Short mmCIF file of C-alpha atoms in Angstrom, two decimals:
data_model
loop_
_atom_site.label_atom_id
_atom_site.label_comp_id
_atom_site.label_asym_id
_atom_site.label_seq_id
_atom_site.Cartn_x
_atom_site.Cartn_y
_atom_site.Cartn_z
CA MET A 147 2.63 8.08 -17.53
CA GLU A 148 2.28 9.22 -21.01
CA SER A 149 4.21 11.69 -22.87
CA ALA A 150 4.00 15.53 -22.58
CA SER A 151 3.61 16.63 -25.77
CA SER A 152 1.00 14.31 -26.10
CA LEU A 153 -0.83 15.29 -23.29
CA SER A 154 0.11 19.01 -23.74
CA LYS A 155 -1.73 18.66 -27.39
CA LYS A 156 -5.13 17.20 -26.02
CA ALA A 157 -5.21 19.45 -22.54
CA ASN A 158 -7.99 21.45 -22.79
CA GLU A 159 -7.74 22.87 -19.28
CA SER A 160 -5.17 24.43 -16.93
CA MET A 161 -2.30 22.41 -15.47
CA ILE A 162 -0.81 22.38 -11.89
CA PHE A 163 2.81 22.95 -11.32
CA ALA A 164 3.26 20.96 -8.00
CA ALA A 165 7.27 21.61 -6.29
CA ASP A 166 8.46 19.56 -3.35
CA ILE A 167 11.82 21.13 -2.11
CA GLY A 168 13.76 19.11 0.07
CA ASN A 169 17.33 19.80 1.32
CA SER A 170 18.48 17.74 -1.49
CA SER A 171 16.78 18.17 -4.21
CA ILE A 172 13.28 19.11 -6.07
CA SER A 173 11.48 17.35 -6.90
CA VAL A 174 8.34 19.25 -9.48
CA GLY A 175 5.47 17.04 -11.30
CA ILE A 176 2.85 18.99 -13.15
CA TYR A 177 -0.83 17.40 -12.61
CA THR A 178 -3.65 17.58 -15.35
CA GLN A 179 -7.07 18.91 -13.44
CA GLU A 180 -7.85 15.35 -13.14
CA GLY A 181 -4.55 13.79 -11.29
CA THR A 182 -2.73 13.20 -14.22
CA LEU A 183 1.14 13.56 -14.20
CA ALA A 184 2.00 14.90 -17.61
CA LEU A 185 5.83 15.43 -16.44
CA SER A 186 8.17 14.86 -13.57
CA PHE A 187 11.63 15.71 -12.91
CA LYS A 188 14.53 16.54 -10.53
CA LEU A 189 16.29 20.28 -9.97
CA SER A 190 19.22 20.14 -7.37
CA CYS A 191 18.84 21.88 -4.52
CA ASP A 192 20.88 24.88 -5.16
CA ARG A 193 20.72 27.23 -2.27
CA ALA A 194 23.15 29.84 -4.56
CA LYS A 195 21.14 29.76 -7.29
CA SER A 196 19.35 32.91 -8.19
CA GLU A 197 15.09 32.80 -9.16
CA ASP A 198 16.63 33.88 -12.14
CA GLU A 199 19.22 31.03 -12.69
CA TYR A 200 15.90 28.71 -11.65
CA ALA A 201 13.42 30.21 -13.96
CA VAL A 202 16.25 29.90 -16.71
CA MET A 203 16.77 25.72 -15.68
CA LEU A 204 12.99 24.99 -15.77
CA LYS A 205 12.50 26.74 -19.10
CA ASN A 206 15.13 24.74 -20.96
CA ILE A 207 13.54 21.58 -19.07
CA PHE A 208 10.32 22.15 -20.72
CA ASP A 209 11.95 22.72 -24.15
CA ILE A 210 13.81 19.38 -23.76
CA TYR A 211 9.90 17.57 -22.89
CA ALA A 212 8.70 19.86 -26.10
CA PHE A 213 6.00 20.66 -22.83
CA GLU A 214 3.56 24.03 -23.45
CA GLN A 215 4.59 26.34 -20.22
CA THR A 216 1.57 28.17 -21.33
CA LEU A 217 -0.73 25.13 -20.12
CA VAL A 218 0.49 25.86 -16.75
CA HIS A 219 -2.06 28.31 -14.63
CA HIS A 220 -1.31 27.00 -10.67
CA VAL A 221 1.77 26.50 -8.60
CA ILE A 222 1.72 24.78 -5.33
CA ILE A 223 4.99 24.34 -3.21
CA GLY A 224 6.05 22.93 -0.33
CA SER A 225 9.54 23.28 1.30
CA VAL A 226 11.85 22.88 4.02
CA VAL A 227 14.39 24.58 2.57
CA PRO A 228 13.36 28.00 3.60
CA ALA A 229 15.62 30.17 1.70
CA LEU A 230 14.08 28.32 -1.09
CA THR A 231 11.18 28.75 -0.89
CA PHE A 232 11.23 32.35 -2.07
CA VAL A 233 13.06 31.90 -5.19
CA LEU A 234 11.29 28.79 -6.88
CA CYS A 235 8.16 31.68 -5.88
CA SER A 236 9.78 33.86 -7.90
CA ALA A 237 11.10 32.26 -10.12
CA THR A 238 7.76 30.77 -11.14
CA GLN A 239 5.55 33.76 -11.50
CA LYS A 240 8.30 34.83 -13.63
CA LEU A 241 7.90 31.53 -15.78
CA PHE A 242 4.12 31.27 -15.30
CA LYS A 243 2.86 35.04 -16.04
CA GLY A 244 -0.10 35.75 -13.83
CA VAL A 245 0.26 32.73 -11.17
CA ARG A 246 0.51 33.49 -7.31
CA PRO A 247 2.44 30.52 -6.03
CA LEU A 248 0.37 28.76 -3.24
CA VAL A 249 3.20 27.71 -0.12
CA VAL A 250 2.19 24.53 2.16
CA GLY A 251 2.34 26.27 5.63
CA PRO A 252 0.04 27.74 8.31
CA GLY A 253 -3.95 29.18 7.25
CA ILE A 254 -3.75 26.15 4.29
CA LYS A 255 -6.69 23.59 4.15
CA THR A 256 -5.29 20.73 4.45
CA SER A 257 -8.17 18.08 5.78
CA LEU A 258 -5.86 16.61 8.27
CA ASP A 259 -6.75 16.26 11.79
CA ILE A 260 -3.26 16.77 13.21
CA LYS A 261 -2.66 15.56 17.19
CA VAL A 262 0.68 16.44 17.70
CA ASP A 263 2.16 18.91 20.15
CA HIS A 264 3.24 21.89 17.42
CA PRO A 265 1.07 21.26 14.46
CA SER A 266 2.77 24.48 12.82
CA GLU A 267 6.43 22.21 13.19
CA LEU A 268 5.39 19.82 10.68
CA GLY A 269 7.58 20.15 7.23
CA ALA A 270 5.41 20.34 3.92
CA ASP A 271 6.75 16.99 2.76
CA ILE A 272 4.92 15.72 6.14
CA VAL A 273 1.72 16.99 5.26
CA ALA A 274 1.62 15.92 1.87
CA ASN A 275 2.62 12.54 1.98
CA ALA A 276 0.18 12.35 4.97
CA VAL A 277 -2.54 13.84 3.20
CA ALA A 278 -1.99 11.57 -0.43
CA ALA A 279 -1.53 8.27 1.95
CA ILE A 280 -4.91 8.89 3.88
CA LYS A 281 -6.54 9.34 0.29
CA ARG A 282 -5.09 5.83 -1.44
CA PHE A 283 -4.45 3.14 1.42
CA PRO A 284 -6.57 2.09 3.81
CA ALA A 285 -6.13 3.04 7.75
CA PRO A 286 -3.86 3.10 9.92
CA ILE A 287 -1.36 3.81 7.52
CA ALA A 288 2.45 4.21 8.50
CA ILE A 289 4.92 6.74 5.71
CA VAL A 290 7.95 5.62 5.33
CA ASP A 291 9.92 8.54 3.91
CA LEU A 292 13.74 8.18 2.87
CA GLY A 293 15.24 11.40 2.39
CA THR A 294 18.51 13.00 3.37
CA ALA A 295 16.43 12.37 6.72
CA THR A 296 14.17 9.28 7.14
CA THR A 297 11.03 10.29 8.87
CA VAL A 298 8.10 7.94 9.83
CA THR A 299 4.46 9.25 10.25
CA VAL A 300 1.75 6.88 12.04
CA ILE A 301 -1.88 7.89 10.56
CA ASN A 302 -4.47 6.14 12.82
CA LYS A 303 -7.63 4.20 12.02
CA LYS A 304 -9.53 7.37 12.85
CA LYS A 305 -7.06 8.87 10.06
CA GLN A 306 -5.94 11.15 12.31
CA LEU A 307 -1.60 12.15 12.01
CA THR A 308 -0.59 11.19 15.81
CA ASP A 309 3.46 10.58 15.42
CA VAL A 310 6.07 11.22 13.92
CA PHE A 311 9.80 10.40 14.22
CA ILE A 312 12.48 11.33 12.60
CA TYR A 313 16.47 9.99 11.86
CA PRO A 314 19.54 10.16 9.74
CA GLY A 315 18.79 9.25 6.13
CA VAL A 316 20.59 6.58 3.80
CA GLN A 317 22.88 9.62 2.55
CA SER A 318 23.49 11.40 5.58
CA SER A 319 24.78 8.53 7.19
CA LEU A 320 26.80 8.07 4.90
CA ARG A 321 28.10 11.60 4.97
CA ALA A 322 28.68 11.08 8.08
CA VAL A 323 31.24 7.83 8.83
CA SER A 324 32.83 8.77 5.48
CA SER A 325 34.45 12.63 6.78
CA ASP A 326 34.72 11.29 9.99
CA ALA A 327 36.28 8.14 9.73
CA ALA A 328 39.50 8.92 7.65
CA GLU A 329 40.27 5.76 6.58
CA LEU A 330 36.10 4.75 5.21
CA PRO A 331 36.32 5.87 1.13
CA GLN A 332 33.29 7.57 -0.35
CA ILE A 333 31.09 5.19 -2.06
CA ALA A 334 28.59 4.37 -4.28
CA LEU A 335 25.38 3.28 -3.04
CA SER A 336 23.95 0.03 -4.84
CA GLU A 337 20.91 -2.90 -3.36
CA PRO A 338 23.51 -5.48 -1.57
CA LYS A 339 23.70 -8.39 -3.77
CA ALA A 340 23.83 -10.39 -0.44
CA PHE A 341 24.05 -10.03 3.44
CA ALA A 342 27.97 -9.88 3.66
CA GLY A 343 30.39 -7.09 4.41
CA LYS A 344 33.79 -8.38 3.10
CA ASN A 345 35.56 -5.75 2.11
CA THR A 346 35.71 -1.91 2.79
CA ALA A 347 33.06 -1.02 0.22
CA VAL A 348 30.43 -3.70 0.63
CA SER A 349 31.01 -3.55 3.93
CA MET A 350 29.18 0.42 3.94
CA ASN A 351 27.35 0.04 0.95
CA ALA A 352 25.75 -3.51 3.20
CA GLY A 353 25.82 -1.88 6.79
CA ILE A 354 24.07 1.84 5.84
CA LEU A 355 21.08 0.38 3.78
CA TYR A 356 20.37 -2.94 5.93
CA ALA A 357 20.64 -0.41 9.04
CA ASN A 358 18.16 2.03 7.48
CA ALA A 359 16.50 -1.42 6.42
CA PHE A 360 16.41 -2.93 10.52
CA ALA A 361 15.03 0.74 11.65
CA VAL A 362 12.09 1.01 9.27
CA ASP A 363 11.43 -2.89 10.26
CA GLY A 364 11.42 -1.65 14.26
CA PHE A 365 9.76 1.31 13.57
CA ILE A 366 6.37 -1.05 12.33
CA LYS A 367 7.01 -3.44 14.53
CA LYS A 368 6.94 -0.89 17.74
CA ILE A 369 4.10 1.14 16.23
CA LYS A 370 2.11 -1.81 15.37
CA LEU A 371 2.66 -3.47 18.92
CA THR A 372 2.43 -0.08 20.72
CA TYR A 373 -0.68 1.00 19.16
CA GLN A 374 -2.17 -2.41 19.72
CA MET A 375 -2.97 -2.29 15.14
CA GLU A 376 -3.55 -6.10 13.73
CA LYS A 377 -3.06 -4.10 10.45
CA LEU A 378 -0.90 -1.62 9.26
CA SER A 379 -0.68 -0.30 5.78
CA VAL A 380 2.62 0.66 4.78
CA VAL A 381 4.20 3.10 2.34
CA ALA A 382 7.71 4.43 1.33
CA THR A 383 8.33 7.36 -0.55
CA GLY A 384 11.82 8.90 -0.85
CA GLY A 385 15.07 9.17 -2.61
CA MET A 386 15.98 6.27 -1.40
CA ALA A 387 13.23 3.96 -0.68
CA GLU A 388 13.82 1.74 -3.82
CA LEU A 389 17.20 0.70 -2.45
CA VAL A 390 15.60 0.15 1.44
CA THR A 391 12.16 -1.42 0.43
CA PRO A 392 13.28 -4.49 -1.15
CA ILE A 393 15.83 -5.71 2.34
CA CYS A 394 12.94 -4.78 4.44
CA GLU A 395 10.68 -7.66 6.25
CA THR A 396 8.48 -5.35 6.42
CA LEU A 397 5.79 -5.24 3.17
CA VAL A 398 6.01 -2.32 2.05
CA THR A 399 4.40 -0.39 -1.07
CA VAL A 400 6.89 2.39 -3.21
CA ARG A 401 4.93 5.35 -4.28
CA LYS A 402 7.68 7.28 -5.89
CA HIS A 403 5.49 10.55 -6.10
CA LEU A 404 3.62 10.64 -3.34
CA THR A 405 4.61 13.71 -1.81
CA LEU A 406 4.01 15.28 -5.00
CA LYS A 407 0.61 14.00 -5.20
CA GLY A 408 -0.46 15.26 -1.63
CA LEU A 409 0.94 18.56 -3.09
CA TYR A 410 -1.77 18.33 -6.03
CA TYR A 411 -4.90 17.34 -3.87
CA ILE A 412 -3.96 20.22 -0.63
CA TYR A 413 -3.92 22.93 -4.07
CA LEU A 414 -7.63 20.91 -5.50
CA LYS A 415 -8.80 21.65 -1.36
CA ASN A 416 -7.11 25.22 -2.03
CA SER A 417 -8.94 26.05 -5.52
CA THR A 418 -11.34 28.65 -5.20
CA ASN A 419 -11.83 27.43 -9.38
#
């Protein structure tokens, strides 16, 4: 990724601000029209903050990276936190004068062929991940998003989104055992150095991370068996992907910005310019 300042200086066209509002954090990526990621960063997901506070936070980050905010002429937002959707929309409208944010939801063009019971119930992150994965990987595809909740999304060989599985994520599991079990402490997770659990902290760290890795392996195995898939592209994203995927037996490709890239593609699909 080139520096924000160098891209700002040589950009002759407007840029696209993409924001993925999750339960724990807000991921932001700014793309050129050609799809080059000019700048990316994360904000804390704080439902108590106002639109003005988010506008100030964004402005300060742009100043830190010497990024010229006037280059942004387009905004797309995907959100699984309805309370923050309006807040961030308002913040971006204040920051990028005259820009009307596009919000992923019913009526938005995605080009996805969705074969689940209630397509409108799919989270914006699941939709964006699927859009990006289909563009970048051969079908069939399994997309593993290791966030607050872990989701496993199945794209069949016809590039149809057929199934989604949801279970507690790594951090959710850690919070659950630490809060519900009186003698278990809060710990900072790190990649296990070995398959071992010889003290409380190591036991918790290894147990939570390996449990999630085993779940990923188990889902991939079951998906391949159920749908008789000899080949399956497996791509992972989300904040915990870099901790969990190295200890999976399944060969997994990690794409840190998969959701943001999907939002970029969705914006292009809906652009009238």
